Amino acid sequence: MANTKGTKKMEKAVVVAEEKEVGFGGLELKIQKPTLNADKTLSISGNFEELGNKIQKVVDKYKNEVLTEENVGYIKNLKSQFVSLRTGIERERKEYKKVYLDPPTKLINAMCDELQKIIAEGENALASQLDAYDQRRKDELTVILNEYKDEAAAKHNLRDEYKDQIQLIDKYYNKTQAEEDSADDIERQAAELEKKQKEYDSGVALITTECNDAELLPDAYLRELQYKSAMEIILEIKQDKKTRDEMKAKEAAGEKIVIGEPITEELKKAISLDSKEDKEELRTRVLRVTYKPEQAKLMASFFRENKIQFEFIQTDF
């Protein structure tokens, strides 16, 4: 029985020895210097196939290996050899790239960049010439289009403020745009503006007449024509006249008339402070001002003419 056990141990030792024969034996990747072929392609050689076959042989033998007490140490050692191979291959790849591939790549990039600079200089010079040529064409065309604009404005009796609204739009300058089509479009704009001008003049006449009848100044109402219809303004005039007549009636009856909202405590304090004699002292008031669009310029002019400093802090739109 003792001899039998000894025989089995010996058999296992033989198996382990056979297994140990399947390794890498210090083999590592070596890549040769590239050579230029007659067809201007590069040939790169090395022991890729030899190393690949050896690695594959080891992988095939041990990838499904069942570990035992006898072979676990060797498998661990073999795994460390795989790590060494992996890092060695990566090191060889980087070194080869650094020595043989990066320098010519950098050189080619530098030479091509220099050529591109020369090309860019030529492109930019020609582009500038073409832009100048096209601008001259547009300038000459603008003279012609303005003549059509003058003719259309005269034909439709447009005042300057309406004539200035005729636009020389971008499509007029397209090379595919016919001059006659641009002239027709300018004529169309002038006809529409003539209608707009007549509507405005009619509104001015109606508002002026209504204001005269109501004994009101028309200027403020006329400015509203920029964003209101004449009929809306006439209704506003009638309401203002009605309000004025009601106030006159109250005044005639001896009633106290209050225009606007009652004065607040804050305003009382401000008035009290402003009544002091110190003319050099600068004071700051925070006001909320509500106004119509046409009153904006008047309000700004008032501040500037009276040398009152102001700034916009917040708006409600």
PDB file of C-alpha atoms in Angstrom:
ATOM      1  CA  MET A   1       0.000   0.000   0.000  1.00  0.00           C
ATOM      2  CA  ALA A   2       2.879   2.338   0.798  1.00  0.00           C
ATOM      3  CA  ASN A   3       4.358   1.786  -2.612  1.00  0.00           C
ATOM      4  CA  THR A   4       0.994   2.532  -4.243  1.00  0.00           C
ATOM      5  CA  LYS A   5       0.666   5.898  -2.486  1.00  0.00           C
ATOM      6  CA  GLY A   6       4.207   6.794  -3.457  1.00  0.00           C
ATOM      7  CA  THR A   7       3.462   5.960  -7.069  1.00  0.00           C
ATOM      8  CA  LYS A   8       0.417   8.279  -7.149  1.00  0.00           C
ATOM      9  CA  LYS A   9       2.419  11.170  -5.700  1.00  0.00           C
ATOM     10  CA  MET A  10       5.102  10.609  -8.322  1.00  0.00           C
ATOM     11  CA  GLU A  11       2.485  10.617 -11.104  1.00  0.00           C
ATOM     12  CA  LYS A  12       1.146  13.958  -9.876  1.00  0.00           C
ATOM     13  CA  ALA A  13       4.639  15.419  -9.806  1.00  0.00           C
ATOM     14  CA  VAL A  14       5.161  14.329 -13.411  1.00  0.00           C
ATOM     15  CA  VAL A  15       1.897  15.983 -14.461  1.00  0.00           C
ATOM     16  CA  VAL A  16       2.909  19.233 -12.777  1.00  0.00           C
ATOM     17  CA  ALA A  17       6.307  19.093 -14.483  1.00  0.00           C
ATOM     18  CA  GLU A  18       4.596  18.630 -17.858  1.00  0.00           C
ATOM     19  CA  GLU A  19       2.315  21.548 -17.140  1.00  0.00           C
ATOM     20  CA  LYS A  20       5.244  23.765 -16.267  1.00  0.00           C
ATOM     21  CA  GLU A  21       6.706  23.147 -19.680  1.00  0.00           C
ATOM     22  CA  VAL A  22       3.853  25.196 -21.183  1.00  0.00           C
ATOM     23  CA  GLY A  23       4.933  28.789 -20.447  1.00  0.00           C
ATOM     24  CA  PHE A  24       6.332  31.853 -22.197  1.00  0.00           C
ATOM     25  CA  GLY A  25       9.996  31.195 -21.564  1.00  0.00           C
ATOM     26  CA  GLY A  26      10.956  34.870 -21.373  1.00  0.00           C
ATOM     27  CA  LEU A  27       9.410  35.610 -24.771  1.00  0.00           C
ATOM     28  CA  GLU A  28       8.540  39.309 -25.353  1.00  0.00           C
ATOM     29  CA  LEU A  29       7.291  41.501 -28.201  1.00  0.00           C
ATOM     30  CA  LYS A  30       9.957  42.932 -30.503  1.00  0.00           C
ATOM     31  CA  ILE A  31       8.948  45.253 -33.394  1.00  0.00           C
ATOM     32  CA  GLN A  32      11.396  45.941 -36.196  1.00  0.00           C
ATOM     33  CA  LYS A  33      12.105  49.331 -37.747  1.00  0.00           C
ATOM     34  CA  PRO A  34       9.503  50.149 -40.444  1.00  0.00           C
ATOM     35  CA  THR A  35      10.541  49.936 -44.096  1.00  0.00           C
ATOM     36  CA  LEU A  36       9.193  51.921 -47.037  1.00  0.00           C
ATOM     37  CA  ASN A  37       7.901  49.797 -49.923  1.00  0.00           C
ATOM     38  CA  ALA A  38       8.087  50.646 -53.595  1.00  0.00           C
ATOM     39  CA  ASP A  39       4.371  51.531 -53.588  1.00  0.00           C
ATOM     40  CA  LYS A  40       5.036  54.070 -50.760  1.00  0.00           C
ATOM     41  CA  THR A  41       3.364  51.911 -48.125  1.00  0.00           C
ATOM     42  CA  LEU A  42       5.031  50.999 -44.832  1.00  0.00           C
ATOM     43  CA  SER A  43       5.932  47.472 -43.794  1.00  0.00           C
ATOM     44  CA  ILE A  44       6.118  46.788 -40.077  1.00  0.00           C
ATOM     45  CA  SER A  45       7.397  43.413 -38.886  1.00  0.00           C
ATOM     46  CA  GLY A  46       8.092  41.756 -35.560  1.00  0.00           C
ATOM     47  CA  ASN A  47       7.511  38.567 -33.624  1.00  0.00           C
ATOM     48  CA  PHE A  48       3.759  39.169 -33.513  1.00  0.00           C
ATOM     49  CA  GLU A  49       2.825  35.752 -34.905  1.00  0.00           C
ATOM     50  CA  GLU A  50       5.321  33.787 -32.809  1.00  0.00           C
ATOM     51  CA  LEU A  51       4.264  35.530 -29.595  1.00  0.00           C
ATOM     52  CA  GLY A  52       0.587  35.291 -30.479  1.00  0.00           C
ATOM     53  CA  ASN A  53       0.782  31.549 -31.093  1.00  0.00           C
ATOM     54  CA  LYS A  54       2.625  30.993 -27.834  1.00  0.00           C
ATOM     55  CA  ILE A  55       0.144  33.023 -25.842  1.00  0.00           C
ATOM     56  CA  GLN A  56      -2.801  31.296 -27.510  1.00  0.00           C
ATOM     57  CA  LYS A  57      -1.318  27.902 -26.678  1.00  0.00           C
ATOM     58  CA  VAL A  58      -1.048  28.815 -23.001  1.00  0.00           C
ATOM     59  CA  VAL A  59      -4.544  30.329 -22.965  1.00  0.00           C
ATOM     60  CA  ASP A  60      -6.075  27.247 -24.580  1.00  0.00           C
ATOM     61  CA  LYS A  61      -4.377  24.931 -22.087  1.00  0.00           C
ATOM     62  CA  TYR A  62      -5.164  26.801 -18.887  1.00  0.00           C
ATOM     63  CA  LYS A  63      -8.343  28.833 -19.461  1.00  0.00           C
ATOM     64  CA  ASN A  64     -10.525  25.976 -18.149  1.00  0.00           C
ATOM     65  CA  GLU A  65      -7.972  24.467 -15.773  1.00  0.00           C
ATOM     66  CA  VAL A  66      -9.270  23.137 -12.461  1.00  0.00           C
ATOM     67  CA  LEU A  67      -7.019  24.340  -9.684  1.00  0.00           C
ATOM     68  CA  THR A  68      -5.522  21.930  -7.155  1.00  0.00           C
ATOM     69  CA  GLU A  69      -3.013  22.198  -4.363  1.00  0.00           C
ATOM     70  CA  GLU A  70      -0.364  20.954  -6.740  1.00  0.00           C
ATOM     71  CA  ASN A  71      -0.901  23.462  -9.612  1.00  0.00           C
ATOM     72  CA  VAL A  72      -2.270  26.574  -7.917  1.00  0.00           C
ATOM     73  CA  GLY A  73       1.195  28.022  -7.306  1.00  0.00           C
ATOM     74  CA  TYR A  74       2.171  27.583 -10.953  1.00  0.00           C
ATOM     75  CA  ILE A  75      -1.104  29.160 -12.153  1.00  0.00           C
ATOM     76  CA  LYS A  76      -0.462  32.203  -9.981  1.00  0.00           C
ATOM     77  CA  ASN A  77       3.013  32.488 -11.460  1.00  0.00           C
ATOM     78  CA  LEU A  78       1.584  32.128 -14.954  1.00  0.00           C
ATOM     79  CA  LYS A  79      -0.920  34.905 -14.284  1.00  0.00           C
ATOM     80  CA  SER A  80       1.902  37.242 -13.274  1.00  0.00           C
ATOM     81  CA  GLN A  81       3.606  36.365 -16.573  1.00  0.00           C
ATOM     82  CA  PHE A  82       0.455  37.502 -18.402  1.00  0.00           C
ATOM     83  CA  VAL A  83       0.653  40.827 -16.535  1.00  0.00           C
ATOM     84  CA  SER A  84       4.301  41.194 -17.516  1.00  0.00           C
ATOM     85  CA  LEU A  85       3.459  40.411 -21.129  1.00  0.00           C
ATOM     86  CA  ARG A  86       0.637  42.948 -21.195  1.00  0.00           C
ATOM     87  CA  THR A  87       2.733  45.771 -19.746  1.00  0.00           C
ATOM     88  CA  GLY A  88       5.668  44.803 -21.964  1.00  0.00           C
ATOM     89  CA  ILE A  89       3.549  44.913 -25.135  1.00  0.00           C
ATOM     90  CA  GLU A  90       2.133  48.306 -24.163  1.00  0.00           C
ATOM     91  CA  ARG A  91       5.621  49.596 -23.392  1.00  0.00           C
ATOM     92  CA  GLU A  92       6.935  48.390 -26.766  1.00  0.00           C
ATOM     93  CA  ARG A  93       3.964  49.949 -28.590  1.00  0.00           C
ATOM     94  CA  LYS A  94       4.490  53.345 -26.956  1.00  0.00           C
ATOM     95  CA  GLU A  95       8.247  53.257 -27.530  1.00  0.00           C
ATOM     96  CA  TYR A  96       7.815  52.272 -31.182  1.00  0.00           C
ATOM     97  CA  LYS A  97       5.264  55.067 -31.698  1.00  0.00           C
ATOM     98  CA  LYS A  98       7.549  57.568 -29.975  1.00  0.00           C
ATOM     99  CA  VAL A  99      10.618  56.619 -32.044  1.00  0.00           C
ATOM    100  CA  TYR A 100       9.188  55.808 -35.480  1.00  0.00           C
ATOM    101  CA  LEU A 101       5.641  57.234 -35.802  1.00  0.00           C
ATOM    102  CA  ASP A 102       5.338  60.464 -33.784  1.00  0.00           C
ATOM    103  CA  PRO A 103       8.328  62.343 -35.309  1.00  0.00           C
ATOM    104  CA  PRO A 104       7.217  61.941 -38.950  1.00  0.00           C
ATOM    105  CA  THR A 105       3.627  62.695 -37.958  1.00  0.00           C
ATOM    106  CA  LYS A 106       4.678  65.937 -36.249  1.00  0.00           C
ATOM    107  CA  LEU A 107       6.861  66.841 -39.216  1.00  0.00           C
ATOM    108  CA  ILE A 108       4.062  66.198 -41.691  1.00  0.00           C
ATOM    109  CA  ASN A 109       1.634  68.235 -39.555  1.00  0.00           C
ATOM    110  CA  ALA A 110       4.056  71.155 -39.386  1.00  0.00           C
ATOM    111  CA  MET A 111       4.707  71.101 -43.145  1.00  0.00           C
ATOM    112  CA  CYS A 112       0.991  70.846 -43.936  1.00  0.00           C
ATOM    113  CA  ASP A 113       0.172  73.654 -41.482  1.00  0.00           C
ATOM    114  CA  GLU A 114       2.673  75.883 -43.274  1.00  0.00           C
ATOM    115  CA  LEU A 115       1.039  75.112 -46.600  1.00  0.00           C
ATOM    116  CA  GLN A 116      -2.395  75.815 -45.128  1.00  0.00           C
ATOM    117  CA  LYS A 117      -1.200  79.240 -43.954  1.00  0.00           C
ATOM    118  CA  ILE A 118      -0.177  80.121 -47.495  1.00  0.00           C
ATOM    119  CA  ILE A 119      -3.491  78.835 -48.838  1.00  0.00           C
ATOM    120  CA  ALA A 120      -5.441  80.810 -46.194  1.00  0.00           C
ATOM    121  CA  GLU A 121      -3.567  83.970 -47.190  1.00  0.00           C
ATOM    122  CA  GLY A 122      -4.602  83.468 -50.798  1.00  0.00           C
ATOM    123  CA  GLU A 123      -8.185  82.583 -49.909  1.00  0.00           C
ATOM    124  CA  ASN A 124      -8.588  85.624 -47.653  1.00  0.00           C
ATOM    125  CA  ALA A 125      -7.087  87.956 -50.249  1.00  0.00           C
ATOM    126  CA  LEU A 126      -9.430  86.687 -52.959  1.00  0.00           C
ATOM    127  CA  ALA A 127     -12.410  86.745 -50.594  1.00  0.00           C
ATOM    128  CA  SER A 128     -11.676  90.396 -49.775  1.00  0.00           C
ATOM    129  CA  GLN A 129     -11.506  91.251 -53.459  1.00  0.00           C
ATOM    130  CA  LEU A 130     -14.770  89.430 -54.150  1.00  0.00           C
ATOM    131  CA  ASP A 131     -16.462  91.168 -51.197  1.00  0.00           C
ATOM    132  CA  ALA A 132     -15.278  94.558 -52.441  1.00  0.00           C
ATOM    133  CA  TYR A 133     -16.492  93.743 -55.952  1.00  0.00           C
ATOM    134  CA  ASP A 134     -19.900  92.660 -54.635  1.00  0.00           C
ATOM    135  CA  GLN A 135     -20.158  95.772 -52.461  1.00  0.00           C
ATOM    136  CA  ARG A 136     -19.497  97.979 -55.503  1.00  0.00           C
ATOM    137  CA  ARG A 137     -22.248  96.117 -57.339  1.00  0.00           C
ATOM    138  CA  LYS A 138     -24.640  96.684 -54.418  1.00  0.00           C
ATOM    139  CA  ASP A 139     -23.698 100.365 -54.137  1.00  0.00           C
ATOM    140  CA  GLU A 140     -24.401 100.896 -57.843  1.00  0.00           C
ATOM    141  CA  LEU A 141     -27.679  99.006 -57.518  1.00  0.00           C
ATOM    142  CA  THR A 142     -28.658 101.087 -54.475  1.00  0.00           C
ATOM    143  CA  VAL A 143     -28.400 104.250 -56.589  1.00  0.00           C
ATOM    144  CA  ILE A 144     -30.814 102.726 -59.138  1.00  0.00           C
ATOM    145  CA  LEU A 145     -33.207 101.461 -56.458  1.00  0.00           C
ATOM    146  CA  ASN A 146     -33.287 104.863 -54.771  1.00  0.00           C
ATOM    147  CA  GLU A 147     -34.312 106.371 -58.109  1.00  0.00           C
ATOM    148  CA  TYR A 148     -37.250 103.937 -58.235  1.00  0.00           C
ATOM    149  CA  LYS A 149     -37.995 104.885 -54.619  1.00  0.00           C
ATOM    150  CA  ASP A 150     -38.031 108.625 -55.463  1.00  0.00           C
ATOM    151  CA  GLU A 151     -40.272 108.038 -58.466  1.00  0.00           C
ATOM    152  CA  ALA A 152     -42.739 105.917 -56.482  1.00  0.00           C
ATOM    153  CA  ALA A 153     -42.828 108.434 -53.621  1.00  0.00           C
ATOM    154  CA  ALA A 154     -43.524 111.296 -56.034  1.00  0.00           C
ATOM    155  CA  LYS A 155     -46.199 109.300 -57.840  1.00  0.00           C
ATOM    156  CA  HIS A 156     -48.059 108.595 -54.578  1.00  0.00           C
ATOM    157  CA  ASN A 157     -47.420 112.041 -53.020  1.00  0.00           C
ATOM    158  CA  LEU A 158     -45.649 110.596 -50.002  1.00  0.00           C
ATOM    159  CA  ARG A 159     -44.250 112.925 -47.400  1.00  0.00           C
ATOM    160  CA  ASP A 160     -40.667 112.308 -46.272  1.00  0.00           C
ATOM    161  CA  GLU A 161     -41.652 110.421 -43.130  1.00  0.00           C
ATOM    162  CA  TYR A 162     -43.595 107.940 -45.293  1.00  0.00           C
ATOM    163  CA  LYS A 163     -41.076 107.864 -48.121  1.00  0.00           C
ATOM    164  CA  ASP A 164     -38.406 106.858 -45.578  1.00  0.00           C
ATOM    165  CA  GLN A 165     -40.476 103.784 -44.721  1.00  0.00           C
ATOM    166  CA  ILE A 166     -39.916 102.307 -48.195  1.00  0.00           C
ATOM    167  CA  GLN A 167     -37.377  99.547 -47.595  1.00  0.00           C
ATOM    168  CA  LEU A 168     -34.705  98.303 -49.973  1.00  0.00           C
ATOM    169  CA  ILE A 169     -34.964  94.705 -48.816  1.00  0.00           C
ATOM    170  CA  ASP A 170     -32.240  92.081 -49.127  1.00  0.00           C
ATOM    171  CA  LYS A 171     -33.798  90.169 -52.010  1.00  0.00           C
ATOM    172  CA  TYR A 172     -33.374  93.228 -54.256  1.00  0.00           C
ATOM    173  CA  TYR A 173     -29.616  92.600 -54.134  1.00  0.00           C
ATOM    174  CA  ASN A 174     -29.760  88.930 -55.113  1.00  0.00           C
ATOM    175  CA  LYS A 175     -28.065  88.292 -58.438  1.00  0.00           C
ATOM    176  CA  THR A 176     -31.101  86.297 -59.553  1.00  0.00           C
ATOM    177  CA  GLN A 177     -33.485  89.180 -58.753  1.00  0.00           C
ATOM    178  CA  ALA A 178     -34.739  91.042 -61.805  1.00  0.00           C
ATOM    179  CA  GLU A 179     -34.561  94.835 -61.601  1.00  0.00           C
ATOM    180  CA  GLU A 180     -38.162  95.109 -62.834  1.00  0.00           C
ATOM    181  CA  ASP A 181     -39.378  92.913 -59.965  1.00  0.00           C
ATOM    182  CA  SER A 182     -37.632  95.138 -57.434  1.00  0.00           C
ATOM    183  CA  ALA A 183     -39.169  98.239 -59.033  1.00  0.00           C
ATOM    184  CA  ASP A 184     -42.645  96.650 -58.876  1.00  0.00           C
ATOM    185  CA  ASP A 185     -42.156  95.778 -55.204  1.00  0.00           C
ATOM    186  CA  ILE A 186     -41.070  99.347 -54.386  1.00  0.00           C
ATOM    187  CA  GLU A 187     -44.209 100.565 -56.186  1.00  0.00           C
ATOM    188  CA  ARG A 188     -46.298  98.178 -54.056  1.00  0.00           C
ATOM    189  CA  GLN A 189     -44.736  99.529 -50.847  1.00  0.00           C
ATOM    190  CA  ALA A 190     -45.397 103.124 -51.933  1.00  0.00           C
ATOM    191  CA  ALA A 191     -49.062 102.359 -52.678  1.00  0.00           C
ATOM    192  CA  GLU A 192     -49.525 100.809 -49.238  1.00  0.00           C
ATOM    193  CA  LEU A 193     -47.836 103.793 -47.589  1.00  0.00           C
ATOM    194  CA  GLU A 194     -50.053 106.205 -49.526  1.00  0.00           C
ATOM    195  CA  LYS A 195     -53.068 104.448 -48.058  1.00  0.00           C
ATOM    196  CA  LYS A 196     -51.505 104.627 -44.588  1.00  0.00           C
ATOM    197  CA  GLN A 197     -50.729 108.324 -45.033  1.00  0.00           C
ATOM    198  CA  LYS A 198     -54.289 109.098 -46.118  1.00  0.00           C
ATOM    199  CA  GLU A 199     -55.671 107.190 -43.131  1.00  0.00           C
ATOM    200  CA  TYR A 200     -53.399 109.193 -40.830  1.00  0.00           C
ATOM    201  CA  ASP A 201     -54.376 112.521 -42.418  1.00  0.00           C
ATOM    202  CA  SER A 202     -58.022 111.605 -42.140  1.00  0.00           C
ATOM    203  CA  GLY A 203     -57.532 110.726 -38.485  1.00  0.00           C
ATOM    204  CA  VAL A 204     -55.740 114.031 -37.850  1.00  0.00           C
ATOM    205  CA  ALA A 205     -58.624 115.944 -39.399  1.00  0.00           C
ATOM    206  CA  LEU A 206     -61.235 114.072 -37.352  1.00  0.00           C
ATOM    207  CA  ILE A 207     -59.300 114.437 -34.088  1.00  0.00           C
ATOM    208  CA  THR A 208     -58.575 118.146 -34.693  1.00  0.00           C
ATOM    209  CA  THR A 209     -62.226 118.833 -35.428  1.00  0.00           C
ATOM    210  CA  GLU A 210     -63.327 116.903 -32.347  1.00  0.00           C
ATOM    211  CA  CYS A 211     -60.814 118.750 -30.160  1.00  0.00           C
ATOM    212  CA  ASN A 212     -61.877 122.117 -31.529  1.00  0.00           C
ATOM    213  CA  ASP A 213     -65.509 121.309 -30.802  1.00  0.00           C
ATOM    214  CA  ALA A 214     -64.566 120.179 -27.287  1.00  0.00           C
ATOM    215  CA  GLU A 215     -62.197 123.139 -26.774  1.00  0.00           C
ATOM    216  CA  LEU A 216     -59.271 120.749 -26.113  1.00  0.00           C
ATOM    217  CA  LEU A 217     -55.716 120.935 -27.452  1.00  0.00           C
ATOM    218  CA  PRO A 218     -55.209 118.249 -30.117  1.00  0.00           C
ATOM    219  CA  ASP A 219     -51.418 117.723 -29.882  1.00  0.00           C
ATOM    220  CA  ALA A 220     -51.407 115.048 -27.154  1.00  0.00           C
ATOM    221  CA  TYR A 221     -54.253 113.183 -28.852  1.00  0.00           C
ATOM    222  CA  LEU A 222     -52.553 113.321 -32.263  1.00  0.00           C
ATOM    223  CA  ARG A 223     -49.466 111.623 -30.851  1.00  0.00           C
ATOM    224  CA  GLU A 224     -51.667 108.695 -29.875  1.00  0.00           C
ATOM    225  CA  LEU A 225     -52.296 107.952 -33.561  1.00  0.00           C
ATOM    226  CA  GLN A 226     -49.008 106.033 -33.526  1.00  0.00           C
ATOM    227  CA  TYR A 227     -50.609 103.202 -31.566  1.00  0.00           C
ATOM    228  CA  LYS A 228     -54.381 103.873 -31.505  1.00  0.00           C
ATOM    229  CA  SER A 229     -57.057 104.187 -34.140  1.00  0.00           C
ATOM    230  CA  ALA A 230     -58.709 107.571 -34.782  1.00  0.00           C
ATOM    231  CA  MET A 231     -62.044 106.227 -33.516  1.00  0.00           C
ATOM    232  CA  GLU A 232     -60.512 105.147 -30.193  1.00  0.00           C
ATOM    233  CA  ILE A 233     -58.987 108.597 -29.738  1.00  0.00           C
ATOM    234  CA  ILE A 234     -62.236 110.383 -30.577  1.00  0.00           C
ATOM    235  CA  LEU A 235     -64.025 108.304 -27.932  1.00  0.00           C
ATOM    236  CA  GLU A 236     -61.264 109.282 -25.480  1.00  0.00           C
ATOM    237  CA  ILE A 237     -61.742 112.980 -26.366  1.00  0.00           C
ATOM    238  CA  LYS A 238     -65.490 112.715 -25.786  1.00  0.00           C
ATOM    239  CA  GLN A 239     -64.873 111.098 -22.393  1.00  0.00           C
ATOM    240  CA  ASP A 240     -62.309 113.768 -21.443  1.00  0.00           C
ATOM    241  CA  LYS A 241     -64.776 116.505 -22.454  1.00  0.00           C
ATOM    242  CA  LYS A 242     -67.489 114.850 -20.389  1.00  0.00           C
ATOM    243  CA  THR A 243     -65.153 114.625 -17.370  1.00  0.00           C
ATOM    244  CA  ARG A 244     -64.121 118.252 -17.771  1.00  0.00           C
ATOM    245  CA  ASP A 245     -67.735 119.427 -18.039  1.00  0.00           C
ATOM    246  CA  GLU A 246     -68.642 117.443 -14.912  1.00  0.00           C
ATOM    247  CA  MET A 247     -65.780 119.078 -12.993  1.00  0.00           C
ATOM    248  CA  LYS A 248     -66.857 122.525 -14.178  1.00  0.00           C
ATOM    249  CA  ALA A 249     -70.394 121.814 -13.029  1.00  0.00           C
ATOM    250  CA  LYS A 250     -69.145 120.738  -9.585  1.00  0.00           C
ATOM    251  CA  GLU A 251     -66.956 123.838  -9.373  1.00  0.00           C
ATOM    252  CA  ALA A 252     -69.900 126.053 -10.291  1.00  0.00           C
ATOM    253  CA  ALA A 253     -71.928 124.315  -7.588  1.00  0.00           C
ATOM    254  CA  GLY A 254     -69.213 125.089  -5.037  1.00  0.00           C
ATOM    255  CA  GLU A 255     -68.091 121.500  -4.570  1.00  0.00           C
ATOM    256  CA  LYS A 256     -64.494 120.681  -3.688  1.00  0.00           C
ATOM    257  CA  ILE A 257     -62.651 119.153  -6.629  1.00  0.00           C
ATOM    258  CA  VAL A 258     -59.859 116.600  -6.106  1.00  0.00           C
ATOM    259  CA  ILE A 259     -57.722 115.758  -9.104  1.00  0.00           C
ATOM    260  CA  GLY A 260     -55.848 112.475  -8.796  1.00  0.00           C
ATOM    261  CA  GLU A 261     -55.392 110.518  -5.558  1.00  0.00           C
ATOM    262  CA  PRO A 262     -55.197 112.110  -2.088  1.00  0.00           C
ATOM    263  CA  ILE A 263     -51.652 113.022  -1.002  1.00  0.00           C
ATOM    264  CA  THR A 264     -49.881 110.311   0.999  1.00  0.00           C
ATOM    265  CA  GLU A 265     -47.915 110.706   4.233  1.00  0.00           C
ATOM    266  CA  GLU A 266     -44.705 109.887   2.373  1.00  0.00           C
ATOM    267  CA  LEU A 267     -45.342 112.711  -0.098  1.00  0.00           C
ATOM    268  CA  LYS A 268     -46.157 115.104   2.725  1.00  0.00           C
ATOM    269  CA  LYS A 269     -42.776 114.346   4.301  1.00  0.00           C
ATOM    270  CA  ALA A 270     -41.021 114.861   0.956  1.00  0.00           C
ATOM    271  CA  ILE A 271     -42.745 118.210   0.420  1.00  0.00           C
ATOM    272  CA  SER A 272     -41.770 119.282   3.921  1.00  0.00           C
ATOM    273  CA  LEU A 273     -38.117 118.394   3.338  1.00  0.00           C
ATOM    274  CA  ASP A 274     -38.064 120.023  -0.110  1.00  0.00           C
ATOM    275  CA  SER A 275     -39.342 123.286   1.385  1.00  0.00           C
ATOM    276  CA  LYS A 276     -36.067 123.768   3.290  1.00  0.00           C
ATOM    277  CA  GLU A 277     -33.764 126.527   2.115  1.00  0.00           C
ATOM    278  CA  ASP A 278     -30.592 124.441   1.581  1.00  0.00           C
ATOM    279  CA  LYS A 279     -30.348 124.670  -2.208  1.00  0.00           C
ATOM    280  CA  GLU A 280     -27.030 122.800  -2.449  1.00  0.00           C
ATOM    281  CA  GLU A 281     -28.245 119.631  -0.776  1.00  0.00           C
ATOM    282  CA  LEU A 282     -28.971 116.729  -3.160  1.00  0.00           C
ATOM    283  CA  ARG A 283     -32.000 114.599  -2.321  1.00  0.00           C
ATOM    284  CA  THR A 284     -33.097 111.276  -3.717  1.00  0.00           C
ATOM    285  CA  ARG A 285     -36.713 110.188  -4.140  1.00  0.00           C
ATOM    286  CA  VAL A 286     -37.930 106.790  -5.351  1.00  0.00           C
ATOM    287  CA  LEU A 287     -41.045 107.270  -7.475  1.00  0.00           C
ATOM    288  CA  ARG A 288     -43.314 104.966  -9.435  1.00  0.00           C
ATOM    289  CA  VAL A 289     -44.237 106.809 -12.622  1.00  0.00           C
ATOM    290  CA  THR A 290     -47.109 105.664 -14.838  1.00  0.00           C
ATOM    291  CA  TYR A 291     -47.204 107.193 -18.290  1.00  0.00           C
ATOM    292  CA  LYS A 292     -48.289 106.661 -21.867  1.00  0.00           C
ATOM    293  CA  PRO A 293     -45.672 105.792 -24.511  1.00  0.00           C
ATOM    294  CA  GLU A 294     -45.944 109.174 -26.186  1.00  0.00           C
ATOM    295  CA  GLN A 295     -45.227 110.884 -22.850  1.00  0.00           C
ATOM    296  CA  ALA A 296     -41.845 109.189 -22.379  1.00  0.00           C
ATOM    297  CA  LYS A 297     -39.854 111.741 -24.382  1.00  0.00           C
ATOM    298  CA  LEU A 298     -41.633 114.650 -22.691  1.00  0.00           C
ATOM    299  CA  MET A 299     -40.858 113.224 -19.245  1.00  0.00           C
ATOM    300  CA  ALA A 300     -37.189 112.630 -20.094  1.00  0.00           C
ATOM    301  CA  SER A 301     -36.908 116.136 -21.587  1.00  0.00           C
ATOM    302  CA  PHE A 302     -38.378 117.666 -18.429  1.00  0.00           C
ATOM    303  CA  PHE A 303     -35.782 115.947 -16.243  1.00  0.00           C
ATOM    304  CA  ARG A 304     -32.890 116.920 -18.499  1.00  0.00           C
ATOM    305  CA  GLU A 305     -33.977 120.539 -18.979  1.00  0.00           C
ATOM    306  CA  ASN A 306     -34.333 120.980 -15.221  1.00  0.00           C
ATOM    307  CA  LYS A 307     -31.021 119.179 -14.553  1.00  0.00           C
ATOM    308  CA  ILE A 308     -32.697 116.463 -12.507  1.00  0.00           C
ATOM    309  CA  GLN A 309     -30.690 113.244 -12.398  1.00  0.00           C
ATOM    310  CA  PHE A 310     -32.716 110.079 -12.953  1.00  0.00           C
ATOM    311  CA  GLU A 311     -32.248 106.397 -13.740  1.00  0.00           C
ATOM    312  CA  PHE A 312     -34.539 103.499 -14.682  1.00  0.00           C
ATOM    313  CA  ILE A 313     -34.583 100.879 -11.937  1.00  0.00           C
ATOM    314  CA  GLN A 314     -37.417  98.566 -12.976  1.00  0.00           C
ATOM    315  CA  THR A 315     -40.264  98.465 -15.473  1.00  0.00           C
ATOM    316  CA  ASP A 316     -43.580  96.614 -15.421  1.00  0.00           C
ATOM    317  CA  PHE A 317     -43.033  95.093 -18.897  1.00  0.00           C
TER     318      PHE A 317
END
